[in-house]
CSV table of C-alpha atoms in Angstrom, one decimal:
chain,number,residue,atom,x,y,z
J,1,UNK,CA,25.1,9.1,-1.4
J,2,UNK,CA,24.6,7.3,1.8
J,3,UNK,CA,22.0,4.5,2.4
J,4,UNK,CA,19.4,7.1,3.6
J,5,UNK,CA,19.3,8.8,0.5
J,6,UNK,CA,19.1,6.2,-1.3
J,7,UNK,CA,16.6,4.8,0.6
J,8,UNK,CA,14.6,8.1,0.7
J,9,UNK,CA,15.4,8.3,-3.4
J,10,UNK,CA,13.6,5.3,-3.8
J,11,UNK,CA,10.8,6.4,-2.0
J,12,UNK,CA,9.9,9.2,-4.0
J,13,UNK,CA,10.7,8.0,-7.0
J,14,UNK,CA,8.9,4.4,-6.7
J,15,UNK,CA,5.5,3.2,-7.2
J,16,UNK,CA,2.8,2.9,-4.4
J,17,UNK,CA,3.9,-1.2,-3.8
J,18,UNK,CA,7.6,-0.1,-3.1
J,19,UNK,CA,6.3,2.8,-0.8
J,20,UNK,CA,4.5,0.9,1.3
J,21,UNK,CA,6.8,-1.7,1.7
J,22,UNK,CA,9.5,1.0,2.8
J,23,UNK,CA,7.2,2.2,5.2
J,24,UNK,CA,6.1,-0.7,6.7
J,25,UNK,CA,10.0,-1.9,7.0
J,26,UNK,CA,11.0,1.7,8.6
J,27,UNK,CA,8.2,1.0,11.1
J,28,UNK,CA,9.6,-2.2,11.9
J,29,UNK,CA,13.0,-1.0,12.3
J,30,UNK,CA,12.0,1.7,14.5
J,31,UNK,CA,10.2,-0.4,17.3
J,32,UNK,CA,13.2,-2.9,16.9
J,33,UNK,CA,15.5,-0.4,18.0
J,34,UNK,CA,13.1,0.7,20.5
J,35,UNK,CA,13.2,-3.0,21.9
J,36,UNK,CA,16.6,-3.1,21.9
J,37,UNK,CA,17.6,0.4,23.5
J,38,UNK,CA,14.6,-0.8,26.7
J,39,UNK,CA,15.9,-4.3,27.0
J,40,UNK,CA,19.8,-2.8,27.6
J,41,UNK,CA,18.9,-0.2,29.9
J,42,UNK,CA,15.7,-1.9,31.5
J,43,UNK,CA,16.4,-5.8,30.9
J,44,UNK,CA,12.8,-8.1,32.1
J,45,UNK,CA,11.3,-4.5,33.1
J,46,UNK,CA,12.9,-3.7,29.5
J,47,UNK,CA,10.4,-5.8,27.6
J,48,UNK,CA,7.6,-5.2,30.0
J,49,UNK,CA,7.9,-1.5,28.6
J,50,UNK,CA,8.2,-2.3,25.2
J,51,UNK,CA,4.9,-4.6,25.3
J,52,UNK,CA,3.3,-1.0,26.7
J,53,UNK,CA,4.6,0.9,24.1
J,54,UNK,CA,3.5,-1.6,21.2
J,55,UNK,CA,0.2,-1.7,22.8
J,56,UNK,CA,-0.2,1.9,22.5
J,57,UNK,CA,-0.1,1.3,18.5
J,58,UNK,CA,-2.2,-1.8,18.1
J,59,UNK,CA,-5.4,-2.5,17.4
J,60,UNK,CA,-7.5,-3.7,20.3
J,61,UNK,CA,-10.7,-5.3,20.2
J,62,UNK,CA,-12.6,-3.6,22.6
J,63,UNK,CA,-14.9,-0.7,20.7
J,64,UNK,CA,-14.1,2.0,23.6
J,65,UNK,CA,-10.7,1.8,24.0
J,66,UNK,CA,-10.6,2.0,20.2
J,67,UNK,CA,-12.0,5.2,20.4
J,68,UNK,CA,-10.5,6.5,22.6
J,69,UNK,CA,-6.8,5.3,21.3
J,70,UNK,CA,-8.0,6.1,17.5
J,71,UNK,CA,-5.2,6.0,15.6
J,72,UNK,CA,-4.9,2.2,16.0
J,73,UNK,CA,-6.9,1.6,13.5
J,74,UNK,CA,-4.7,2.8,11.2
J,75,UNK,CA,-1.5,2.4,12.8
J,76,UNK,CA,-1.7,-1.6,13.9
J,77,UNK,CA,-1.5,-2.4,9.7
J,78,UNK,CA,2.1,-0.7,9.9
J,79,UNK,CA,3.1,-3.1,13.1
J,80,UNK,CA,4.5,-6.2,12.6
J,81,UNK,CA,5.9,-8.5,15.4
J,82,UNK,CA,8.5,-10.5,14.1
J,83,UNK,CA,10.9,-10.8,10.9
J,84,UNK,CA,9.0,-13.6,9.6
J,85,UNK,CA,5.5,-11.8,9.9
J,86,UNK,CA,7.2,-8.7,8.1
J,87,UNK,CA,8.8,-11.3,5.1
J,88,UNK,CA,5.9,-13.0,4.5
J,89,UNK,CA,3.6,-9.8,4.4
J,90,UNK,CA,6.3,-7.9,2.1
J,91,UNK,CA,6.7,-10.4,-0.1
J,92,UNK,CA,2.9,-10.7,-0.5
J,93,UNK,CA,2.7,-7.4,-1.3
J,94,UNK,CA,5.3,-7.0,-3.6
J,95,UNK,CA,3.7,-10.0,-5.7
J,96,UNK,CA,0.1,-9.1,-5.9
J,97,UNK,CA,0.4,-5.2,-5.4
J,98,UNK,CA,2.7,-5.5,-8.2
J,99,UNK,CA,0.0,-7.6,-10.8
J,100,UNK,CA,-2.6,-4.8,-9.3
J,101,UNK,CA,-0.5,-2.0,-10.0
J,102,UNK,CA,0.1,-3.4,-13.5
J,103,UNK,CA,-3.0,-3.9,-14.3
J,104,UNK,CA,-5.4,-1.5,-12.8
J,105,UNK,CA,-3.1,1.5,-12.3
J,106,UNK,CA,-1.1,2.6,-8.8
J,107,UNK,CA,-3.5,4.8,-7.9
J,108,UNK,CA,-5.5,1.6,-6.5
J,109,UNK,CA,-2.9,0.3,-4.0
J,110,UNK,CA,-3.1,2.6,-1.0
J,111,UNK,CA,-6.8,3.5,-1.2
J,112,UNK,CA,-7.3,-0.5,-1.2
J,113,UNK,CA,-4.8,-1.6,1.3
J,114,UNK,CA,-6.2,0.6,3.6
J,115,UNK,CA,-9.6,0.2,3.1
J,116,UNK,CA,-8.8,-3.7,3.6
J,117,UNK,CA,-7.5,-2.9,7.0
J,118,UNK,CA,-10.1,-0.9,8.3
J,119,UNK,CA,-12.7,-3.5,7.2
J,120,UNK,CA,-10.4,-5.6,8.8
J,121,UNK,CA,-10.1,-3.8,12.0
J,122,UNK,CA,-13.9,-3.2,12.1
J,123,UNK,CA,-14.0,-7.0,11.6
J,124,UNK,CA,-11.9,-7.7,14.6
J,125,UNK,CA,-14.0,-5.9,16.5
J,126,UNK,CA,-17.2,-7.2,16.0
J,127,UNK,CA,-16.1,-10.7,16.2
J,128,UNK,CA,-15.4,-9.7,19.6
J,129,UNK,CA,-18.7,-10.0,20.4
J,130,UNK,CA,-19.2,-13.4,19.5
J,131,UNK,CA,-19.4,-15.5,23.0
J,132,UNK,CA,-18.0,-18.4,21.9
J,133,UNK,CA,-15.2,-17.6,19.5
J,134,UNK,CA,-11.8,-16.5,21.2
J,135,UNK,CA,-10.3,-13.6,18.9
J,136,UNK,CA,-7.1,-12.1,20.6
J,137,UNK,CA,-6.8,-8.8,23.1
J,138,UNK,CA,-4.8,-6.7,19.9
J,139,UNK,CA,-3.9,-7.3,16.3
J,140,UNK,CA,-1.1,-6.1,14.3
J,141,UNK,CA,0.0,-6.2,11.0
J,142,UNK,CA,-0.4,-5.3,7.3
J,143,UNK,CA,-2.3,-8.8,6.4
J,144,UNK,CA,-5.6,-7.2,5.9
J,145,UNK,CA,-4.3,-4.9,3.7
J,146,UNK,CA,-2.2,-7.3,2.0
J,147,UNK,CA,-5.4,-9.6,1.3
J,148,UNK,CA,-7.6,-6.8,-0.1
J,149,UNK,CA,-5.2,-6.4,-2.5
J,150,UNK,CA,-4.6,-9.6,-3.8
J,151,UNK,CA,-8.9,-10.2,-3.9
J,152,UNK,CA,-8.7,-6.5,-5.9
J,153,UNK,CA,-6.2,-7.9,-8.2
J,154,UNK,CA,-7.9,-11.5,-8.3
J,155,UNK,CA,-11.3,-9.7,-9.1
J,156,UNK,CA,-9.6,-7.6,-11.9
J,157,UNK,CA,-7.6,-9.7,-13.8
J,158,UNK,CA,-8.9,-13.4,-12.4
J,159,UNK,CA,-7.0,-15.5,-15.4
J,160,UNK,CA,-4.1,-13.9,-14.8
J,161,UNK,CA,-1.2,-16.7,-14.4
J,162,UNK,CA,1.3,-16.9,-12.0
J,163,UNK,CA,4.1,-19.1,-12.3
J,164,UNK,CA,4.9,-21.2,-8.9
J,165,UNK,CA,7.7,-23.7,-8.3
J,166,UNK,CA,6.4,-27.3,-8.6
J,167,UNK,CA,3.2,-26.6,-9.0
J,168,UNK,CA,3.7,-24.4,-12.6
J,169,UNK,CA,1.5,-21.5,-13.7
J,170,UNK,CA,-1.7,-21.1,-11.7
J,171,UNK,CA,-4.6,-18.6,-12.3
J,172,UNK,CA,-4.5,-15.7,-10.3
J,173,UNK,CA,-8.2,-16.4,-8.8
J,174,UNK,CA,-7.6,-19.9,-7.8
J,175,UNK,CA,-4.6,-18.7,-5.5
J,176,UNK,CA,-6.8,-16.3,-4.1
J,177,UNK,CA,-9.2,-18.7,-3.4
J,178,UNK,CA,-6.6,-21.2,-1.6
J,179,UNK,CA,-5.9,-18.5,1.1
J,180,UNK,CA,-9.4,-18.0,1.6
J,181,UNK,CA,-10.2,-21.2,2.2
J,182,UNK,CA,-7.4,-21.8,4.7
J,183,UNK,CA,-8.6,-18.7,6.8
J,184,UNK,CA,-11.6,-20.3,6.9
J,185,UNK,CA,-10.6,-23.5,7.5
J,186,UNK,CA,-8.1,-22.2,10.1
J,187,UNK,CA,-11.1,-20.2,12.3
J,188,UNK,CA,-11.5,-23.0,15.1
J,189,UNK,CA,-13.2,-22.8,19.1
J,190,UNK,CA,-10.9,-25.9,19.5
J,191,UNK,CA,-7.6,-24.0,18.9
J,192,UNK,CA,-8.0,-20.6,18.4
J,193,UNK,CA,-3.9,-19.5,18.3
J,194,UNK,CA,-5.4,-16.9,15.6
J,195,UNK,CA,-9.2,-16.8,15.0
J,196,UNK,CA,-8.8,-13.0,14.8
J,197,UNK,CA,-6.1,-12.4,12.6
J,198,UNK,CA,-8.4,-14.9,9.6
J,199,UNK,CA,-11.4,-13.2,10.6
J,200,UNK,CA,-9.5,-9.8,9.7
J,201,UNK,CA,-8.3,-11.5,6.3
J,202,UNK,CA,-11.3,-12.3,5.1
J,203,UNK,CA,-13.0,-8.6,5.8
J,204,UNK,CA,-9.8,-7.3,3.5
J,205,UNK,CA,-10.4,-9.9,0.9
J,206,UNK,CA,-14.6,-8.0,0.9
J,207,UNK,CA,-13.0,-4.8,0.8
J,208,UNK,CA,-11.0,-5.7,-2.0
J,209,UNK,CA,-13.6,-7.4,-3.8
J,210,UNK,CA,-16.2,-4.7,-3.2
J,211,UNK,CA,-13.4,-1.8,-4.6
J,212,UNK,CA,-13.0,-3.7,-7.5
J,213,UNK,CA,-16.8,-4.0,-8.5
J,214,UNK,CA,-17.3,-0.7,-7.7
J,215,UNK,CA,-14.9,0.3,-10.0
J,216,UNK,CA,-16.1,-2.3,-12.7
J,217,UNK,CA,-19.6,-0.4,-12.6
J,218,UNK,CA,-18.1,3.1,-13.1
J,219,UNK,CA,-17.3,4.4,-9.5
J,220,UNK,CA,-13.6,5.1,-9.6
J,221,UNK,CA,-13.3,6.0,-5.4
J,222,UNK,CA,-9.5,5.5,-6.3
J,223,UNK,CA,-10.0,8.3,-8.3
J,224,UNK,CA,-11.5,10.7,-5.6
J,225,UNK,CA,-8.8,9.2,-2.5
J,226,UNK,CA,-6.2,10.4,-4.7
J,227,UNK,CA,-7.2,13.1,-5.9
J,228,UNK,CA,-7.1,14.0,-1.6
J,229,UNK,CA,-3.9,12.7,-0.5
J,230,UNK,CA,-2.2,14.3,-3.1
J,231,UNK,CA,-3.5,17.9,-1.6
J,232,UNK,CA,-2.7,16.3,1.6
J,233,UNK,CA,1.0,15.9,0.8
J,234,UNK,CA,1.4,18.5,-1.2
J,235,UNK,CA,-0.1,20.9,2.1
J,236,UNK,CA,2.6,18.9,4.8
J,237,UNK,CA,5.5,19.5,1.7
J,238,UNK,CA,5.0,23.0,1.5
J,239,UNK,CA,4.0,23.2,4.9
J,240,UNK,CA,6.7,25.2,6.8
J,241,UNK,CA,8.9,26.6,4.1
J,242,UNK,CA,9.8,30.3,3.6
J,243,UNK,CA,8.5,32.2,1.1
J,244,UNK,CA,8.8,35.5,1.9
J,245,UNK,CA,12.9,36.6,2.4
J,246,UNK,CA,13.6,39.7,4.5
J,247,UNK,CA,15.6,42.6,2.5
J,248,UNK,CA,18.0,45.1,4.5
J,249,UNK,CA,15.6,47.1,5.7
J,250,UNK,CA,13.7,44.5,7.7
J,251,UNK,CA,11.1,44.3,4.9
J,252,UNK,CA,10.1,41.5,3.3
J,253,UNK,CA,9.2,40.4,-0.5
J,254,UNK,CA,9.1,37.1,-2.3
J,255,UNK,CA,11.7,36.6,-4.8
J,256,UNK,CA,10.3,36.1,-8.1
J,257,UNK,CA,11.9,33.1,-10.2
J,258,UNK,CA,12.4,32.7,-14.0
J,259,UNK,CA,11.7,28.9,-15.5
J,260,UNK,CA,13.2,28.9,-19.0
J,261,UNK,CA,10.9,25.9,-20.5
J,262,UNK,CA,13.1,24.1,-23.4
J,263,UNK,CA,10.7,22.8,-25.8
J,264,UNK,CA,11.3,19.5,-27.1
J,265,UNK,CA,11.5,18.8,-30.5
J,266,UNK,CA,11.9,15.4,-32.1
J,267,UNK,CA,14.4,15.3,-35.0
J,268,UNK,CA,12.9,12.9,-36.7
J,269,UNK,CA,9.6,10.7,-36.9
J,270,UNK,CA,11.0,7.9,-35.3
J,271,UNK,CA,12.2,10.2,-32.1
J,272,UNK,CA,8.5,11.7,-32.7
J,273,UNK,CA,7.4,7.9,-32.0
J,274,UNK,CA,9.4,7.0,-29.2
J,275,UNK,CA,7.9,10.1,-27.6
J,276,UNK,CA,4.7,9.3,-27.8
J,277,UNK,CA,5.0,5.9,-26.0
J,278,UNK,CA,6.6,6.8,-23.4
J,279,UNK,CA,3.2,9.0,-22.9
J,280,UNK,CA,1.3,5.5,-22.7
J,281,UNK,CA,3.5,3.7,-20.8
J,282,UNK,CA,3.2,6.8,-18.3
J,283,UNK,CA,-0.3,6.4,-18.8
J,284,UNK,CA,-0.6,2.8,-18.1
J,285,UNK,CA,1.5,3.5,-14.7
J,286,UNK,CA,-1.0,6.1,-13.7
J,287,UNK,CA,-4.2,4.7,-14.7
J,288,UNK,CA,-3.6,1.2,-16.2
J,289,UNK,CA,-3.9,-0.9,-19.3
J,290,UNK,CA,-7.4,-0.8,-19.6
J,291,UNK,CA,-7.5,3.2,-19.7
J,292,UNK,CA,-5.6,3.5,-23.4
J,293,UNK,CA,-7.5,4.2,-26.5
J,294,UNK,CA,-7.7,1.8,-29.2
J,295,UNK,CA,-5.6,4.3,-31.0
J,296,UNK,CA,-2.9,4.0,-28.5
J,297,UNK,CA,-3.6,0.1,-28.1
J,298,UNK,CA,-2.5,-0.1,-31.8
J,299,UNK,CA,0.8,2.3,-31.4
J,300,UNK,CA,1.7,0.3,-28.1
J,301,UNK,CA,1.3,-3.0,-30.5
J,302,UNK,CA,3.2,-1.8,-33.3
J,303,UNK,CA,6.1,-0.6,-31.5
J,304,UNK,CA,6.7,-3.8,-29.6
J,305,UNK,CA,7.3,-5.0,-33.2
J,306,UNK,CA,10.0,-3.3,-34.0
């Protein structure tokens, strides 16, 4: 197996958090070589060409050219300019997708990441109409997205403790509301080097917030978003493939296939157990902890026991 196998393995068999940080790495890798192949043929004109080409992909600030490029919106969270902007991001979203995922259920990471960059982006441009406050001609990056999820998981499990070097274990809400504070602190008309990129942030960190509460009062949008992109993908996978084969005479007809379903049957109770929590483990990867019954509370309990 080469390294694209595995690579494309790992998408399909990981969790939402390790999708999206393959796709936001492929993205990244793609432009580089991009850069690289312009600059060799094209040198200063090289990068000049490049610039146009990320442009077409970010997210400017200005409402009409927005709509008229409108894929930006979506697009300019999957950008990222440097190696460090990508680390940083990636690592973010590893750690607090991951305590999200956990805890509330992977269905919650894409509908929230992207909700907190479209706030985000719908903050950007809005602030562009502030006279005095200096925002930036395009944004890029997956920082709105990344925020919205670590608010979600802030505003879902608050007392959840993280455990930093030097400073020890931390409450999950308290680091949330560090960053916040440094966004706002960081907005300045003094030295704005990135007034729009906090200004973005903080609309992900609403989104997030607002998903969560929403949730907490019964409306599960999660629910409904996936519910959509799995038709979605499920239309682009079978999109294109043959089902018909053509027979001798030019005629066609679809072959008919036999599935021999092997029932499984535990030999004894304790294979009968094992069985049944691997069901609520799955469970708690689809939906999260706090969908189990207290009946399968109580098995989950026990058979960490043993």
């Amino acid at each position: 197996m080469n390294i694209f196998d595995d690579v494309k393995q790992q998408y399909r068999k990981g969790d939402r958090v390790t999708q999206l940080i393959i796709i936001n790495i492929a993205v990244f890798l793609l432009f580089l070589v991009v850069r690289l192949l312009l600059l060799l043929f094209g040198g200063k004109e090289g990068e000049q060409s490049f610039q146009t080409v990320l442009r077409f992909f970010e997210a400017p600030n200005n409402l009409a050219d927005s709509l008229t490029h409108f894929w930006t919106p979506i697009t300019y969270m999957f950008l990222h300019e440097g190696i460090g902007h990508l680390f940083f991001n990636m690592l973010s979203l590893y750690w607090f997708g991951s305590i999200l995922q956990d805890m509330g259920g992977r269905k919650l990471i894409l509908p929230i990441y992207l909700l907190g960059g479209l706030v985000g982006w719908a903050v950007f441009v809005l602030s562009a109409f502030a006279p005095n406050l200096y925002v930036g001609n395009m944004a890029l990056g997956a920082s709105a997205g990344v925020m919205a999820i670590l608010a979600a998981a802030a505003t879902l499990v608050p007392r959840y403790e993280l455990h930093l070097l030097i400073i020890g274990r931390v409450e999950l809400w308290l680091v949330a509301l560090f960053l916040i504070v440094v966004d706002l602190a960081s907005i300045s008309a003094l030295n704005p080097t990135n007034n729009g990129g906090h200004l973005m942030h903080l609309g992900g960190v609403v989104a997030g917030w607002l998903f969560i509460r929403e949730l907490q009062r019964g409306r599960d949008y999660a629910e409904w978003f996936e519910f959509h992109f799995n038709n979605i993908a499920a239309w682009f996978q079978g999109f294109g493939k043959q089902k018909m084969t053509a027979t001798r005479g030019g005629a066609s007809k679809s072959q008919p296939k036999t599935v021999f379903n092997t029932p499984r049957h535990s030999s004894d109770d304790e294979d009968h157990e094992r069985v049944l929590v691997d069901a609520i483990l799955e469970k708690i990867k689809r939906s999260g902890i706090q969908s189990l019954s207290d009946k399968e509370r109580e098995m989950l309990y026990k058979s960490s026991k043993k």
